[in-house]
Amino acid sequence: MGALRNDFWDNLGITAKLWLAFALLFVFFTMASLAGFVGLLVVRGAEADIVVNMDIRSKVLEMEGQLEKARRLYRDFIINAPLIGFAKAQERFCQPALAVAARVIALSEDLKRAIAALPQGGNGVRRNVDINYFSSTAKRFSQTLLSENELITVVADPENGLEAQLDRVLDAIVALFSVVPEAALPLREVDILIKQYQLTRQRPSMQAACNKIATLRRELDTVNALDPAGRAEALRLFDAFDRLASRLLDAVSAMSANANDFSLQARGVDPISEELKRLFAAEVVRANGRIVWASRIAGGIILLAALLGLGSVICIGRMLHAAVTSKIVALTQYASEVRDGNLGQTVAISGNDELGRLAGSLNAMTRRIRDLVENLEEKVRQRTRELAGINHELDRKNQALAVLSLTDRLTGLCNRRKIDQSLAAEWRRAQRFSTPFSVIMLDIDNFKDVNDIFGHAVGDAALVLLADILMLTARETDVVGRWGGEEFVVLCPETDLEAARSLAESIRREIEGTAFPGIGQVTASFGLADFEADATPAGLVKRADEALYRAKESGRNQVVIAPPAAGRRT
């Protein structure tokens, strides 16, 4: 019978339990006649206070829950925006968060009206200042959330955000300086620093990128590859980069300030919320005390009714405590643990009433949140590993492309592009420091006959063997490359005309003394020129080429030195 009674009580809802308790009290007070009538008036007044205070307490609980929900939605927006996209994250998280903030403001106004309606002298009225602070904090939270949403739009909008604008300006700078090889590495470092700042929001990363742009600005006058219009455009892009970087740093700082504001609001609101809940719970206890007092007065007149009423009140109080109050306390402790990040907690509340079903739902929700957090952390680690692998592969391929872009595919020597770069660099150095510098051009004699008689495959093999001879005979400081077809170039830094002629003769003899497979003996003609008063690197190469032509005309297999250039320095 006792187990059946307990099952019946546990299966009742909270409202049904309250109605059952009040029905029993009504029966006992009716038996008290006139004394019971007076006591009933007192009880009803106490009941009204209980309802009002419970309503106020529920509004405080709802406001606290709604504020926590808004904070959670904002946090989910920050976490999920990089994963699902900015616009979709705004729709899914930011807009609901703003709606929740509006709901909190409405609840705060209802709460103030409910407290204003309380009888004078109650503890709730004396706490009206805290309610005003609670309400103003809710409004400020909404304003801060709106400000944060606007700042995030300014920073991360994929079309017009500061980060997108900064990327477009950097792309324009990279395109403008594509003709300046020495600027490629600093601009790549700037791009890496910006990507690092977007991931970590560390201010030194952006400052380092701005410092590198400032270095490029200072060295702009030394860049000969840009005409005046290009330099003007570069200055305009540098200014745009600095402005956007400054605005981005300010916006991110404002976002950090809003985040700190959220934290301060939470620390200020939570103690007031707990105090308000304790206060109105105490008001409920006071009202229950008034019920007990009225019951005892009625019991003094009618002993039997008083004894029955007192026994009933004690029994009902214990049952309500076990069925409602203790469960609310357990739920409050559980909510505090979850709020502090302890997602492994569960609340052990049995029964099929509203609190039991609420406990089951909260346990399921906590497990779901814990699973989502664990899955999210694993996905972040996995994506980080994948990104590191992709970056490594990209660096390796970029290095391979850099080598291929400067290497002749057949011979493995420097190609025409690399020769032009090295020739220009050595010409500038010789012009500035008056150091000796020579150019050797050589061409295989009668190579067309080799291709016609033996075929292009044998001709290609001969070119490869000739390249090997050049690499073995040339010095480490020399730059050896294929100029085109069967023509080759040897750049000789810090080398005067006599030393260059000696090197050319060594190469000529080595070629003449080598047996080329499938061909036999092969000879080559050489043209030699040293840096004198050549206006351009092309002028120096032209003199060497003309000397090569004279070597061909003079019988081949010989070294011919170019005559002095017009305006030769003395």
XYZ file of C-alpha atoms in Angstrom:
570
model
C 0.000 0.000 0.000
C 2.879 2.398 0.882
C 4.638 1.675 -2.441
C 1.368 2.244 -4.306
C 0.873 5.564 -2.504
C 4.435 6.648 -3.350
C 3.968 5.718 -7.020
C 0.732 7.644 -7.136
C 2.412 10.710 -5.590
C 5.458 10.512 -7.873
C 3.292 10.269 -10.985
C 1.356 13.408 -10.114
C 2.389 16.697 -11.678
C 3.526 19.595 -9.565
C 0.257 21.432 -10.107
C -1.719 18.332 -9.115
C 0.379 17.916 -5.969
C -0.254 21.523 -4.987
C -3.965 21.188 -5.632
C -4.083 17.998 -3.583
C -2.337 19.658 -0.670
C -4.603 22.703 -0.793
C -7.713 20.508 -0.955
C -6.730 18.714 2.248
C -6.066 22.020 3.975
C -9.445 23.354 2.829
C -11.206 20.347 4.367
C -9.493 20.766 7.695
C -10.059 24.515 7.860
C -13.738 24.112 7.038
C -14.067 21.966 10.168
C -12.712 24.834 12.267
C -15.917 26.935 11.730
C -15.403 30.607 12.387
C -11.781 30.181 13.522
C -11.174 28.097 10.455
C -12.702 30.859 8.289
C -10.306 33.454 9.758
C -7.418 31.048 9.337
C -8.516 30.389 5.745
C -8.327 34.087 4.944
C -4.775 34.146 6.246
C -3.889 31.014 4.296
C -5.315 32.390 1.071
C -3.318 35.566 1.469
C -0.219 33.441 2.027
C -1.052 31.338 -1.003
C -1.346 34.442 -3.164
C 2.088 35.564 -1.949
C 3.481 32.125 -2.765
C 2.121 32.277 -6.316
C 3.417 35.799 -6.874
C 6.829 35.031 -5.443
C 7.052 31.767 -7.353
C 6.097 33.642 -10.526
C 8.768 36.263 -9.877
C 11.302 33.554 -9.142
C 10.392 31.742 -12.357
C 10.884 34.988 -14.304
C 14.318 35.414 -12.721
C 15.166 31.825 -13.663
C 13.915 32.381 -17.210
C 15.913 35.601 -17.551
C 19.024 33.832 -16.333
C 18.435 30.978 -18.785
C 17.770 33.343 -21.686
C 20.964 35.325 -20.964
C 22.948 32.098 -20.879
C 21.303 31.002 -24.119
C 22.248 34.294 -25.801
C 25.859 33.911 -24.639
C 25.908 30.327 -25.918
C 24.494 31.368 -29.304
C 27.154 34.072 -29.618
C 29.870 31.552 -28.695
C 28.480 29.052 -31.247
C 28.564 31.799 -33.885
C 32.257 32.463 -33.214
C 33.046 28.711 -33.346
C 30.937 27.790 -36.383
C 31.407 30.844 -38.640
C 34.690 29.505 -40.136
C 33.081 26.077 -40.670
C 29.653 26.815 -42.208
C 30.166 30.307 -43.628
C 29.628 33.823 -42.346
C 26.104 34.438 -43.710
C 24.743 31.061 -42.609
C 26.275 31.429 -39.133
C 24.660 34.870 -38.782
C 21.275 33.446 -39.712
C 21.601 30.420 -37.444
C 23.180 32.014 -34.363
C 23.316 35.843 -34.376
C 19.665 36.509 -35.243
C 18.331 34.042 -32.606
C 20.712 35.601 -30.061
C 19.281 39.066 -30.736
C 15.738 37.671 -30.431
C 16.671 36.093 -27.075
C 18.109 39.417 -25.889
C 14.818 41.133 -26.790
C 12.962 38.449 -24.829
C 15.212 39.143 -21.811
C 14.368 42.856 -21.960
C 10.631 42.058 -22.065
C 11.011 39.690 -19.111
C 12.877 42.342 -17.134
C 10.007 44.791 -17.651
C 7.464 42.141 -16.547
C 9.623 41.434 -13.508
C 9.740 45.093 -12.505
C 5.960 45.388 -12.833
C 5.443 42.219 -10.760
C 7.706 43.501 -7.972
C 6.044 46.908 -8.044
C 2.724 45.132 -7.359
C 4.042 43.429 -4.184
C 2.807 44.698 -0.797
C 4.912 47.451 0.755
C 7.521 46.257 3.216
C 8.349 43.006 1.451
C 11.923 42.010 0.737
C 11.191 42.042 -3.018
C 10.370 45.753 -2.934
C 13.562 46.520 -1.027
C 15.525 44.760 -3.791
C 14.097 46.933 -6.571
C 17.550 48.516 -7.126
C 18.984 45.095 -7.933
C 16.105 44.442 -10.335
C 16.836 47.738 -12.109
C 20.507 46.770 -12.386
C 19.508 43.308 -13.598
C 17.265 44.876 -16.278
C 19.822 47.489 -17.372
C 22.451 44.769 -17.693
C 20.120 42.784 -19.943
C 19.626 45.857 -22.154
C 23.361 46.488 -22.257
C 23.910 42.863 -23.197
C 21.594 43.331 -26.183
C 23.414 46.537 -27.214
C 26.791 44.835 -26.847
C 25.560 41.903 -28.910
C 24.368 44.288 -31.651
C 27.736 46.055 -31.581
C 29.597 42.754 -31.758
C 27.459 41.622 -34.706
C 28.225 44.878 -36.569
C 31.954 44.551 -35.825
C 32.025 40.948 -37.024
C 30.267 42.040 -40.237
C 32.807 44.854 -40.721
C 35.721 42.458 -40.192
C 34.654 39.126 -41.706
C 32.092 39.904 -44.426
C 33.359 37.866 -47.425
C 32.534 40.655 -49.903
C 33.188 43.998 -48.176
C 34.828 43.012 -44.868
C 38.160 44.504 -43.828
C 39.867 41.137 -44.158
C 38.545 40.671 -47.722
C 39.599 44.232 -48.671
C 43.048 43.664 -47.163
C 43.457 40.455 -49.180
C 42.487 42.270 -52.397
C 44.984 45.081 -51.723
C 47.743 42.532 -51.013
C 46.891 40.683 -54.245
C 47.203 43.983 -56.136
C 50.608 44.656 -54.531
C 51.807 41.144 -55.425
C 50.629 41.612 -59.028
C 52.338 45.024 -59.275
C 55.649 43.673 -57.897
C 55.590 40.504 -60.014
C 58.307 42.125 -62.167
C 60.522 42.586 -59.086
C 61.892 39.130 -58.150
C 63.508 40.317 -54.913
C 60.095 41.448 -53.582
C 58.505 38.002 -53.929
C 59.836 36.639 -50.614
C 58.855 39.670 -48.448
C 55.357 39.716 -49.988
C 54.940 35.999 -49.334
C 55.998 36.604 -45.718
C 53.392 39.406 -45.497
C 50.715 37.013 -46.808
C 51.708 34.349 -44.241
C 51.674 36.911 -41.395
C 48.172 38.097 -42.389
C 46.902 34.501 -42.525
C 48.484 33.905 -39.106
C 46.763 37.021 -37.714
C 43.387 35.883 -39.077
C 43.810 32.575 -37.254
C 45.261 33.788 -33.932
C 44.235 37.486 -33.727
C 47.682 38.205 -32.312
C 48.488 41.896 -32.871
C 52.278 41.355 -33.372
C 51.560 39.317 -36.525
C 49.748 42.226 -38.186
C 52.371 44.694 -36.964
C 55.110 42.519 -38.466
C 53.239 42.497 -41.804
C 52.940 46.309 -41.690
C 56.658 46.596 -40.912
C 57.531 44.538 -43.991
C 55.254 46.717 -46.137
C 57.019 49.792 -44.670
C 60.376 48.246 -45.641
C 59.145 47.763 -49.209
C 57.961 51.408 -49.217
C 61.440 52.619 -48.146
C 63.148 50.509 -50.827
C 60.716 51.544 -53.556
C 63.065 54.171 -55.021
C 65.720 51.478 -55.639
C 63.351 49.305 -57.689
C 64.307 49.925 -61.302
C 61.698 47.548 -62.690
C 58.854 49.982 -61.879
C 58.219 53.141 -63.867
C 56.991 56.354 -62.115
C 53.352 55.375 -62.607
C 54.039 51.969 -61.044
C 55.750 53.601 -58.057
C 52.791 55.942 -57.571
C 50.395 53.001 -57.708
C 52.600 51.107 -55.225
C 52.485 54.059 -52.783
C 48.700 54.214 -53.118
C 48.404 50.468 -52.406
C 50.813 50.730 -49.445
C 48.678 53.548 -47.969
C 45.511 51.504 -48.507
C 47.160 48.499 -46.834
C 48.171 50.591 -43.786
C 44.667 52.108 -43.454
C 42.917 48.741 -43.709
C 45.367 47.091 -41.286
C 44.811 49.909 -38.750
C 41.025 49.667 -39.073
C 41.187 45.866 -38.749
C 43.297 46.101 -35.565
C 40.851 48.639 -34.090
C 37.834 46.497 -34.974
C 39.368 43.348 -33.453
C 40.274 45.323 -30.322
C 36.657 46.486 -30.054
C 35.500 42.880 -30.451
C 37.834 41.835 -27.619
C 36.433 44.657 -25.474
C 32.898 43.398 -26.133
C 33.956 39.882 -25.160
C 35.364 41.235 -21.897
C 32.117 43.165 -21.417
C 30.178 39.888 -21.778
C 32.338 38.326 -19.059
C 31.917 41.304 -16.721
C 28.141 41.266 -17.258
C 27.997 37.565 -16.388
C 29.998 38.114 -13.191
C 27.770 41.036 -12.219
C 24.399 39.456 -13.049
C 24.845 35.918 -11.708
C 25.238 36.868 -8.004
C 22.182 39.147 -8.228
C 20.201 36.362 -9.885
C 21.132 33.928 -7.128
C 20.263 36.526 -4.459
C 16.859 37.220 -6.052
C 16.064 33.508 -6.233
C 17.062 33.076 -2.581
C 15.048 36.152 -1.616
C 11.799 35.039 -3.202
C 12.294 31.480 -1.989
C 12.478 32.987 1.488
C 9.223 34.845 0.753
C 7.634 31.497 -0.103
C 8.896 30.099 3.192
C 7.430 33.115 4.993
C 4.090 32.525 3.360
C 4.192 28.881 4.426
C 4.946 30.053 7.932
C 1.841 32.201 7.853
C -0.170 29.140 6.864
C 1.231 27.216 9.824
C 0.502 30.125 12.119
C -3.124 30.330 10.962
C -3.514 26.591 11.373
C -2.272 26.740 14.936
C -4.688 29.583 15.801
C -7.570 27.552 14.400
C -6.338 24.478 16.282
C -6.520 26.397 19.557
C -10.296 26.704 19.114
C -11.022 23.330 17.644
C -8.401 20.908 18.960
C -9.194 18.097 16.614
C -9.125 20.309 13.523
C -5.909 21.923 14.709
C -4.228 18.570 15.303
C -5.339 17.218 11.938
C -4.422 20.446 10.193
C -1.001 20.568 11.832
C -0.293 16.965 10.960
C -1.422 17.534 7.416
C 0.686 20.661 6.997
C 3.804 18.852 8.263
C 3.164 15.864 6.024
C 2.408 17.996 2.971
C 5.446 20.199 3.623
C 7.751 17.191 3.697
C 6.189 15.721 0.594
C 6.412 19.041 -1.258
C 9.999 19.372 -0.164
C 10.819 15.891 -1.436
C 8.772 16.367 -4.624
C 9.552 19.988 -5.498
C 12.010 21.936 -3.372
C 14.759 19.311 -3.126
C 14.490 18.659 -6.862
C 14.743 22.383 -7.632
C 17.832 22.592 -5.415
C 19.334 19.578 -7.215
C 18.531 21.140 -10.602
C 20.076 24.454 -9.509
C 23.290 22.732 -8.384
C 23.353 20.736 -11.621
C 22.904 23.925 -13.683
C 25.793 25.549 -11.801
C 28.061 22.561 -12.539
C 27.164 22.619 -16.248
C 27.629 26.390 -16.394
C 31.149 25.920 -14.973
C 31.952 23.506 -17.822
C 31.558 20.173 -15.963
C 29.640 18.349 -18.721
C 30.117 14.946 -17.079
C 27.560 15.724 -14.357
C 24.080 14.184 -14.276
C 21.091 15.039 -12.107
C 19.457 12.068 -10.350
C 15.749 12.968 -10.076
C 13.107 10.255 -10.404
C 9.391 10.562 -11.031
C 7.196 11.425 -13.986
C 6.273 14.934 -12.942
C 7.498 18.079 -14.719
C 10.735 18.205 -12.734
C 11.510 14.548 -13.438
C 10.943 15.031 -17.179
C 12.982 18.253 -17.067
C 15.851 16.388 -15.362
C 15.790 13.687 -18.049
C 15.815 16.302 -20.819
C 18.719 18.182 -19.198
C 20.733 14.962 -18.847
C 20.172 14.146 -22.521
C 21.019 17.686 -23.572
C 24.261 17.626 -21.556
C 25.317 14.321 -23.125
C 24.577 15.753 -26.561
C 26.609 18.903 -25.837
C 29.513 16.794 -24.517
C 29.471 14.620 -27.655
C 29.352 17.700 -29.884
C 32.273 19.330 -28.051
C 34.378 16.147 -28.283
C 33.553 15.722 -31.995
C 34.337 19.382 -32.669
C 37.731 19.158 -30.960
C 38.587 16.017 -32.942
C 37.551 17.672 -36.212
C 39.676 20.729 -35.419
C 42.723 18.508 -34.761
C 42.069 16.534 -37.959
C 41.685 19.669 -40.096
C 44.861 21.110 -38.559
C 46.834 17.992 -39.510
C 45.388 18.038 -43.036
C 46.229 21.735 -43.448
C 49.828 21.150 -42.295
C 50.222 18.339 -44.859
C 48.775 20.460 -47.647
C 51.058 23.385 -46.776
C 54.103 21.074 -46.778
C 53.179 19.639 -50.181
C 52.522 23.128 -51.549
C 55.941 24.353 -50.373
C 57.623 21.342 -51.961
C 55.875 21.901 -55.286
C 56.626 25.626 -55.218
C 60.312 24.860 -54.725
C 60.215 22.390 -57.616
C 58.458 24.958 -59.834
C 61.062 27.587 -58.934
C 63.853 25.222 -60.015
C 62.035 24.216 -63.239
C 61.354 27.833 -64.187
C 65.114 28.572 -64.209
C 66.449 25.285 -65.688
C 66.743 24.095 -69.285
C 64.649 20.938 -69.600
C 67.052 19.016 -71.896
C 70.511 19.842 -70.528
C 69.786 20.720 -66.918
C 71.727 23.973 -67.359
C 70.397 27.447 -66.623
C 67.756 28.488 -69.141
C 67.508 31.787 -71.014
C 65.498 33.393 -68.182
C 68.103 32.504 -65.538
C 70.950 33.631 -67.820
C 69.211 37.000 -68.357
C 68.810 37.468 -64.585
C 72.425 36.550 -63.820
C 73.720 38.648 -66.740
C 71.811 41.724 -65.530
C 73.031 41.248 -61.961
C 76.684 40.843 -62.973
C 76.449 43.768 -65.410
C 75.124 46.043 -62.632
C 77.842 44.877 -60.248
C 80.582 45.426 -62.823
C 79.180 48.837 -63.690
C 79.009 49.938 -60.065
C 82.281 48.505 -58.701
C 84.362 48.486 -61.959
C 85.097 44.778 -61.551
C 86.113 42.641 -64.561
C 83.353 40.569 -66.132
C 83.435 38.445 -69.321
C 80.902 36.573 -71.460
C 81.697 33.471 -73.547
C 79.278 32.385 -76.272
C 79.832 29.082 -78.080
C 78.020 27.258 -80.853
C 78.487 23.654 -82.087
C 79.929 23.666 -85.580
C 77.736 22.196 -88.326
C 75.143 21.020 -85.807
C 72.376 21.132 -88.414
C 74.219 18.409 -90.338
C 74.330 16.312 -87.166
C 70.529 16.505 -86.804
C 69.962 15.871 -90.511
C 72.337 12.868 -90.700
C 72.011 11.224 -87.295
C 68.610 12.429 -86.177
C 67.378 14.730 -83.424
C 67.725 12.087 -80.707
C 71.483 11.815 -81.325
C 71.664 15.619 -81.584
C 69.944 15.968 -78.199
C 72.374 13.443 -76.673
C 75.269 15.514 -78.066
C 73.818 18.667 -76.440
C 73.546 16.870 -73.097
C 77.171 15.634 -73.329
C 78.343 19.135 -74.268
C 76.495 20.505 -71.218
C 78.322 17.977 -69.017
C 81.676 19.091 -70.500
C 80.837 22.728 -69.778
C 79.862 21.983 -66.171
C 83.070 19.975 -65.590
C 85.370 22.530 -67.244
C 83.809 25.773 -65.955
C 84.655 27.142 -62.544
C 82.318 27.072 -59.564
C 81.732 30.809 -59.783
C 80.836 30.700 -63.499
C 77.199 30.600 -64.665
C 76.668 28.100 -67.504
C 73.450 28.101 -69.526
C 71.819 27.195 -72.788
C 71.171 30.321 -74.863
C 69.038 28.557 -77.459
C 69.339 25.638 -79.903
C 73.035 24.638 -80.024
C 74.235 27.960 -78.565
C 75.552 28.105 -74.978
C 76.701 30.955 -72.720
C 79.261 31.030 -69.908
C 79.158 34.100 -67.613
C 82.525 34.692 -65.914
C 82.287 37.076 -62.911
C 85.499 38.695 -61.645
C 87.281 37.465 -64.797
C 89.343 39.605 -67.175
C 89.761 39.003 -70.906
C 92.908 36.847 -70.666
C 91.475 34.529 -68.014
C 88.240 34.202 -69.987
C 90.165 33.377 -73.187
C 92.155 30.711 -71.309
C 88.906 29.198 -70.020
C 87.378 29.274 -73.513
C 90.437 27.534 -74.992
C 90.214 24.845 -72.289
C 86.579 24.221 -73.121
C 87.314 24.187 -76.878
C 90.105 21.617 -76.472
C 87.956 19.467 -74.174
C 85.119 19.425 -76.729
C 87.517 18.712 -79.594
C 89.097 15.829 -77.693
C 85.814 14.175 -76.698
C 84.257 11.392 -78.781
C 80.539 12.013 -79.038
C 78.557 8.716 -79.206
C 77.145 8.043 -82.659
C 78.857 11.149 -84.106
C 82.572 11.085 -83.383
C 84.533 14.306 -83.166
C 82.635 17.558 -82.650
C 84.035 21.089 -82.592
C 82.684 24.395 -81.424
C 83.299 28.052 -82.162
C 83.642 30.666 -79.414
C 82.941 34.388 -79.158
C 84.375 36.286 -76.181
C 83.628 39.799 -74.861
C 84.448 41.550 -71.590
C 82.562 44.344 -69.870
C 83.756 47.747 -71.074
C 81.372 50.602 -71.814
C 78.336 48.562 -72.756
C 75.179 50.546 -72.118
C 73.115 47.446 -71.444
C 73.672 43.739 -70.772
C 72.268 43.078 -74.239
C 75.085 45.170 -75.754
C 77.695 42.971 -74.077
C 75.983 39.804 -75.361
C 75.716 41.300 -78.837
C 79.487 41.895 -78.993
C 80.143 38.305 -77.880
C 77.660 37.031 -80.502
C 79.360 39.075 -83.228
C 82.728 37.604 -82.200
C 81.148 34.113 -82.421
C 79.949 34.911 -85.925
C 83.465 35.947 -86.931
C 84.828 32.695 -85.502
C 82.373 30.807 -87.708
C 83.342 32.875 -90.718
C 87.066 32.376 -90.017
C 86.960 28.602 -90.205
C 85.240 27.478 -86.950
C 86.804 25.619 -83.956
C 88.471 28.747 -82.602
C 88.095 31.507 -80.012
C 87.567 35.055 -81.286
C 87.669 38.064 -78.977
C 85.279 40.940 -79.621
C 86.902 44.279 -80.481
C 86.725 47.059 -77.856
C 83.341 48.773 -77.531
C 82.896 52.372 -78.611
C 83.774 54.716 -75.730
C 85.891 52.081 -73.983
C 87.034 53.151 -70.520
C 90.700 53.760 -69.960
